[in-house]
Coordinates of C-alpha atoms in Angstrom, one line a residue:
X1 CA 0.0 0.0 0.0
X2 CA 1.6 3.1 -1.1
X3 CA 1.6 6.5 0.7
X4 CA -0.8 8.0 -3.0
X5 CA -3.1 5.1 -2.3
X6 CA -3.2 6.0 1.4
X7 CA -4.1 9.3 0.4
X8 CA -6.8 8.5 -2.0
X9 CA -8.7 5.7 0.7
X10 CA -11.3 8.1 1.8
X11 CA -12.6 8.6 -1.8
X12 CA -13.7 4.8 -1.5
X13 CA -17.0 5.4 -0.1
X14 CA -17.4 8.9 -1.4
X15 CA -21.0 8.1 -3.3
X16 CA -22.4 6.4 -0.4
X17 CA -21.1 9.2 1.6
X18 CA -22.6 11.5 -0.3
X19 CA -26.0 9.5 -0.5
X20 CA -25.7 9.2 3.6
X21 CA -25.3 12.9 4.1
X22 CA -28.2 13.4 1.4
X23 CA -30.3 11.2 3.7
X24 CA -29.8 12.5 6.6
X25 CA -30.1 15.8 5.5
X26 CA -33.3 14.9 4.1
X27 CA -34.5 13.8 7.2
X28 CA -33.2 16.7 9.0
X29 CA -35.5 19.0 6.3
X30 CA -38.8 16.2 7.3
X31 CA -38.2 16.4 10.7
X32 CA -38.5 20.6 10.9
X33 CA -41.6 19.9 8.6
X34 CA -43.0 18.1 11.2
X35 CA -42.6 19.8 14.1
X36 CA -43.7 22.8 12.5
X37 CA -47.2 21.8 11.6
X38 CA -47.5 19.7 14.8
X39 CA -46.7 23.3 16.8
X40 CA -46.9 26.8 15.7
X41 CA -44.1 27.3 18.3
X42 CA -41.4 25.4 16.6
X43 CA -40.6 27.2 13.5
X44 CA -39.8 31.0 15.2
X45 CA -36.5 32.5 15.3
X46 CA -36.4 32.8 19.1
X47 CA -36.9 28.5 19.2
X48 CA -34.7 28.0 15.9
X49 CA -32.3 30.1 17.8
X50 CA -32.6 27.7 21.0
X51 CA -32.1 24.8 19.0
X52 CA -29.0 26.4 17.3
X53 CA -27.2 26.8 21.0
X54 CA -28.4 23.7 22.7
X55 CA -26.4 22.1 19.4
X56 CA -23.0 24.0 20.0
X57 CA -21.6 22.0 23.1
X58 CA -22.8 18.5 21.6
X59 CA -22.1 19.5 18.2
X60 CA -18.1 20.8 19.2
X61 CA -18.0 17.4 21.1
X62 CA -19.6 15.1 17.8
X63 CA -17.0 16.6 16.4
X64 CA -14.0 15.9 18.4
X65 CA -15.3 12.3 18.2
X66 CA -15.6 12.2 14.6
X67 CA -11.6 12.1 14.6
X68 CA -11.5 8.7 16.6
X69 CA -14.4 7.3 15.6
X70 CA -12.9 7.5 11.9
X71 CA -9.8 5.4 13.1
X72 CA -12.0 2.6 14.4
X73 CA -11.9 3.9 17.7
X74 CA -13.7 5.1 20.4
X75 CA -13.6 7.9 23.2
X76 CA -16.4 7.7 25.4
X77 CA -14.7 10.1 27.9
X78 CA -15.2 13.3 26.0
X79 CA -18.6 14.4 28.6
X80 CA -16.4 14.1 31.8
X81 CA -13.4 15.7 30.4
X82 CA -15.6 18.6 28.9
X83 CA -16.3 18.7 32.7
X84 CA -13.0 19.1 34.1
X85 CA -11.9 21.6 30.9
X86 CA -14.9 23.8 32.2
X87 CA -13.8 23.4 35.9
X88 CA -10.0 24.0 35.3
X89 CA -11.4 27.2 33.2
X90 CA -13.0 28.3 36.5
X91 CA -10.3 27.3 38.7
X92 CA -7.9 30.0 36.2
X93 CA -10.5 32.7 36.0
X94 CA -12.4 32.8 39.0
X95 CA -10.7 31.4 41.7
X96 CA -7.0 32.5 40.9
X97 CA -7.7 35.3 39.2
X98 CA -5.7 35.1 36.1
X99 CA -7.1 36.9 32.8
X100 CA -9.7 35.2 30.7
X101 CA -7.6 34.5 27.9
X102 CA -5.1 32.3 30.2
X103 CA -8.5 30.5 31.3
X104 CA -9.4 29.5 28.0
X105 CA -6.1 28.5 27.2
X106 CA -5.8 26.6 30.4
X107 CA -9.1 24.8 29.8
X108 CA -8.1 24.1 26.2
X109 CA -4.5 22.5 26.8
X110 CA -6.3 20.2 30.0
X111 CA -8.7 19.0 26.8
X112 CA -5.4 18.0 24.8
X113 CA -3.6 17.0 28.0
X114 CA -6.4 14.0 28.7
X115 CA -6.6 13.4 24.8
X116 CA -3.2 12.6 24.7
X117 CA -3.1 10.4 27.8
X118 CA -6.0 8.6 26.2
X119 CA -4.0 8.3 22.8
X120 CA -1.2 7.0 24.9
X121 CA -2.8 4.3 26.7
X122 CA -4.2 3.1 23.3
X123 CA -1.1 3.3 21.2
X124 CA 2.0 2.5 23.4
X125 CA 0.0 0.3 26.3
X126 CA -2.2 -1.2 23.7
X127 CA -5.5 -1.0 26.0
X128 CA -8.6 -1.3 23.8
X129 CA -10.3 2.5 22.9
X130 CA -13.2 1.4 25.3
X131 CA -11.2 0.7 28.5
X132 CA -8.5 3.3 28.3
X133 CA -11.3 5.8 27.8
X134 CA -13.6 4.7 30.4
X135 CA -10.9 4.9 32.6
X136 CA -10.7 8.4 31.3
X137 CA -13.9 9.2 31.8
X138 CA -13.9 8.1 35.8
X139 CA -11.0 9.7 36.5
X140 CA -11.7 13.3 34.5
X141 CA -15.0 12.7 36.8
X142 CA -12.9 12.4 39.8
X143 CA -10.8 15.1 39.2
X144 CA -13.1 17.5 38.4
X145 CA -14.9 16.6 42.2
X146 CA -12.2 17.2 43.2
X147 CA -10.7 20.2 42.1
X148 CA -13.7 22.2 42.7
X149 CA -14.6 21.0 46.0
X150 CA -17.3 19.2 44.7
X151 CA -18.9 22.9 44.4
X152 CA -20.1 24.6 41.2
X153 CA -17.4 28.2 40.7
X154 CA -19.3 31.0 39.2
X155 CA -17.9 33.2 36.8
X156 CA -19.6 36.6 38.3
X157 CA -16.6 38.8 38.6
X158 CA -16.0 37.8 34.9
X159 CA -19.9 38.9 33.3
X160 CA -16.9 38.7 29.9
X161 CA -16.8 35.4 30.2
X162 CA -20.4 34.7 30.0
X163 CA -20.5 37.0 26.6
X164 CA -18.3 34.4 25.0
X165 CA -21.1 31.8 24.4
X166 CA -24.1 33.8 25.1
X167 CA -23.0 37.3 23.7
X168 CA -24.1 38.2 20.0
X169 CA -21.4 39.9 17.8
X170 CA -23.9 39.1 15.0
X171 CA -26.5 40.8 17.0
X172 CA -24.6 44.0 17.3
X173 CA -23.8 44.2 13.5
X174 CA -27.2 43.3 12.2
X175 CA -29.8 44.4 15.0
X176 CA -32.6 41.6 15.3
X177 CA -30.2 39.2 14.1
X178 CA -29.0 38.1 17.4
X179 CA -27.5 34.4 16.5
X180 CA -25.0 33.6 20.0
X181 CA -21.4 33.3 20.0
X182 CA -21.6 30.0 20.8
X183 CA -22.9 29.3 17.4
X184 CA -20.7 30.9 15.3
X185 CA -18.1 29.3 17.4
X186 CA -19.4 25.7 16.8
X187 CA -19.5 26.4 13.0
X188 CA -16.3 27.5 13.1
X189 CA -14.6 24.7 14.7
X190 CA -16.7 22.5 11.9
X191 CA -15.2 24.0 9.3
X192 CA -11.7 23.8 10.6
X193 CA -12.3 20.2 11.9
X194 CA -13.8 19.9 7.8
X195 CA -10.3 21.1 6.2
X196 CA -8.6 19.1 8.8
X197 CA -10.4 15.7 7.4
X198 CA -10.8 16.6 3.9
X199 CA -7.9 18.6 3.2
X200 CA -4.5 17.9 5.2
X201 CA -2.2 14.9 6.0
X202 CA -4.2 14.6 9.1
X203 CA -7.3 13.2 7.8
X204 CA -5.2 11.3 4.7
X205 CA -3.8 9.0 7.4
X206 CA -7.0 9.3 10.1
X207 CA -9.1 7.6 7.0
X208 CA -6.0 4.6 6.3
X209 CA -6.0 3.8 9.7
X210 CA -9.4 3.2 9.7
X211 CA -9.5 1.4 6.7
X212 CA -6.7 -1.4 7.5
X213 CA -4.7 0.1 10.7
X214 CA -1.8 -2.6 9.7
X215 CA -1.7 -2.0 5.5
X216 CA -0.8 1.8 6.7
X217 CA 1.7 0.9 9.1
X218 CA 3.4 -1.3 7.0
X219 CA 3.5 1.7 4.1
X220 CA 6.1 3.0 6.3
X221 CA 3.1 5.2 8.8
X222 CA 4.2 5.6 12.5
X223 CA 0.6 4.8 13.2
X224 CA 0.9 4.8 17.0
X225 CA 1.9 8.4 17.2
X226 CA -0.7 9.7 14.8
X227 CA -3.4 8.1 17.0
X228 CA -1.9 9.8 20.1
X229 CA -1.9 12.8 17.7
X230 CA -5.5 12.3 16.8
X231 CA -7.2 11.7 19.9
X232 CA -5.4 14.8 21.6
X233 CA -6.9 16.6 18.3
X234 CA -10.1 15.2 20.0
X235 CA -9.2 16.4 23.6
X236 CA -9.1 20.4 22.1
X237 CA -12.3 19.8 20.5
X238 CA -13.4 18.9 23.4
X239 CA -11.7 21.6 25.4
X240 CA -13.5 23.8 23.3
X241 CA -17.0 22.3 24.5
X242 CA -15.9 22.9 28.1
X243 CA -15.3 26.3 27.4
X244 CA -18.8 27.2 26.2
X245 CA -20.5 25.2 28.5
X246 CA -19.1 27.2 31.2
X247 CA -19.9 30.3 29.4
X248 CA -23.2 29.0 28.6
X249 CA -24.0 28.2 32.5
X250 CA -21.5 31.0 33.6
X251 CA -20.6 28.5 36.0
X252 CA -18.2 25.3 36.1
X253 CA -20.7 22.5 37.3
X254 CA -18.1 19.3 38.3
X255 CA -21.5 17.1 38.2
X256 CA -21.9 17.5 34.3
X257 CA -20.8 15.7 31.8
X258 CA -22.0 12.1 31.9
X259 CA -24.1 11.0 29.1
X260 CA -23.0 14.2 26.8
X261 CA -20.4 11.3 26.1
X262 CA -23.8 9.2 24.4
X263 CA -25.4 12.1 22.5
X264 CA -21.9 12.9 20.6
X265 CA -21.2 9.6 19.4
X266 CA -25.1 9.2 18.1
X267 CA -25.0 12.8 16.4
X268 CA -21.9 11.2 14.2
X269 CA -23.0 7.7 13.7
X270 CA -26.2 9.4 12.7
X271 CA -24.4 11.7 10.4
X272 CA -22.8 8.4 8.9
X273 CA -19.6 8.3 9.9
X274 CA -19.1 4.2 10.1
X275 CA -17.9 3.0 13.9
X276 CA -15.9 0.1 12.2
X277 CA -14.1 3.3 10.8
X278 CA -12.6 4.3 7.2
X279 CA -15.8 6.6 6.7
X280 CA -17.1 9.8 7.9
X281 CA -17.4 13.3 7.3
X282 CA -17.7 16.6 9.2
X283 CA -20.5 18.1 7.4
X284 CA -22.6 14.7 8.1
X285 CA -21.9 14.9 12.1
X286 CA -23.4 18.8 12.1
X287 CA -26.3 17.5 10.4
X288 CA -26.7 14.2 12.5
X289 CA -26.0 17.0 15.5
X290 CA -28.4 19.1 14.1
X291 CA -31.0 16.2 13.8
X292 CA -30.6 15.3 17.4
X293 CA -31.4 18.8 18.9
X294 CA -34.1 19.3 16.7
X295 CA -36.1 15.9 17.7
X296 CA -35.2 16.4 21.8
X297 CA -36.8 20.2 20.6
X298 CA -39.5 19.1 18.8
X299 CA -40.6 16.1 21.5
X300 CA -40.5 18.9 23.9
X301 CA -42.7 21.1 22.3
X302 CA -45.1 18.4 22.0
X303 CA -45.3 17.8 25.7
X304 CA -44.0 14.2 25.4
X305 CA -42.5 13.1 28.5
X306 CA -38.7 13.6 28.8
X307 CA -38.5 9.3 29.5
X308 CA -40.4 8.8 26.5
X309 CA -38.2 11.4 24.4
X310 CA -35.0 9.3 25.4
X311 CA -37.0 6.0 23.8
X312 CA -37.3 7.8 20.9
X313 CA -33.8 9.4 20.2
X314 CA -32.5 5.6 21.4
X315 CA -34.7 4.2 18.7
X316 CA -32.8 6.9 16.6
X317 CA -29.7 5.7 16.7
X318 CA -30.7 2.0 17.0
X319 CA -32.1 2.7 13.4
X320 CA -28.6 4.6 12.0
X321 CA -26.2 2.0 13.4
X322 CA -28.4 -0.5 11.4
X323 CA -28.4 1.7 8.3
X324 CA -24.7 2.0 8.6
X325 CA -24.2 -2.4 8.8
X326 CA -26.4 -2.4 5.6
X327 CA -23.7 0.3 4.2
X328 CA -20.9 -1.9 5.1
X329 CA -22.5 -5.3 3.5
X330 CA -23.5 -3.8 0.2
X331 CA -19.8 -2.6 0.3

């Protein structure tokens, strides 16, 4: 397997990757159909606007995940770490004092910092993804406890802070128009997590890892350090999630974070990124992100019972895992 055939592994399953993304696009389109005939309340800016943030934190996260789940791996540590990024951001801002800047910087390196510890356990210890990121996840969860006392810090001294997800600079160019930070800041991070799959050597060798991990590394492909490198590409993803959920709370909550973990991983298998790996895209996890906010919104609206709305969204991703084994068969 030569490196030009490494590079050109991703095009593969470019037709049913396109034909995934136009399904679930198309179901994205049906769903907001529906929900706005059920309810009158759906389809107004104000709602649209409250799906469009309750997606930025899970979207940033789907993301991140995208990455591993690409490879053939997994990272099912990414809520509780999102937790401790958003308590080590507090710990910088509000209880030392240091400017906000260093805070977000902080709370993005602790992101990369548990990425790369994940990578390592899963490259040079050779743990499964599953363990060495459970193991992750209960001790990001620990930490996090602990650092903060077990106590939610508060961001008050800092109201700047708060302006960073829930702020509108598109608000104050375009009165009326008042789209949060937090959104811009998701779509942002999609589009460089899109040229960093589609476009650099990053996602050449994320997509040949996940299509034969052991015909790349014998092309010559130090594949152990590029999966340290890619799951500490999912640890500032991640970071980045931290950050706006603090903003978004303007607060550091240490009791977050499990289960965000679940609703990331569905968003990109829904989008159609394949968990044996070799497949996904960017574009597809926003839209599979998208999809989820929009049914939890929708169920809501509808008065359906919160127990009952996590039936449905499990049925959800019962239904796309499926869909993807009858991708992989026909392949």
């Amino acid at each position: 397997m030569r490196i030009t055939e490494i590079a050109g592994v991703k095009s593969k399953f470019a037709v049913q990757s396109g034909l995934q993304q136009l399904l679930a696009f198309g179901s994205l389109i049906l769903l907001i159909i529906f929900f706005s005939i059920a309810s009158s309340n759906f389809f107004q800016f104000s709602n649209l606007v409250g799906i469009l943030l309750s997606t930025a934190v899970i979207g940033v996260l789907a993301l991140g995940s995208t990455f591993v789940i690409v490879t053939g791996g997994i990272d099912l540590s990414v809520g509780t770490v999102m937790t401790l990024c958003s308590v080590m951001t507090g710990v910088f801002i509000a209880m030392w004092g240091l400017p906000v800047w260093v805070g977000i910087v902080g709370g993005l390196l602790t992101g990369a910092v548990c990425g790369f510890m994940s990578g390592l356990a899963i490259a040079r210890l050779g743990i499964p993804p599953f363990i060495a990121t459970l193991a992750m996840m209960m001790i990001a969860k620990g930490l996090a406890l602990v650092i903060s006392g077990t106590k939610p810090i508060y961001f008050t001294e800092t109201p700047v802070f708060m302006k960073l997800s829930q702020g509108s600079l598109l608000g104050d160019i375009i009165p009326g128009f008042d789209i949060p930070n937090a959104v811009l800041v998701f779509f942002l991070a999609a589009i460089i997590g899109s040229v960093l799959l589609s476009r650099t050597i990053v996602g050449r060798y994320n997509f040949a890892i996940g299509s034969n991990e052991e015909a790349t590394r014998l092309s010559g492909v130090n594949v152990r350090n590029w999966k340290i490198a890619i799951y500490s590409i999912t640890g500032l993803f991640t970071g980045v999630a931290g950050i706006l959920m603090a903003s978004r709370l303007n607060s550091a909550q240490p009791s977050l974070g499990m289960g965000y973990e679940l609703e990331a991983i569905a968003a990109v298998v829904i989008g159609g990124t394949s968990l044996s790996g070799g497949k996904g895209t960017i574009i597809g996890t926003v839209i599979g992100a998208l999809i989820m906010s929009v049914l939890t919104n929708g169920l809501r609206i509808l008065s359906v019972p919160p127990e009952w709305q996590t039936v449905v969204v499990g049925f959800v991703i019962l239904l796309a895992v499926y869909a993807d084994n009858l991708r992989r068969r026909k392949a």
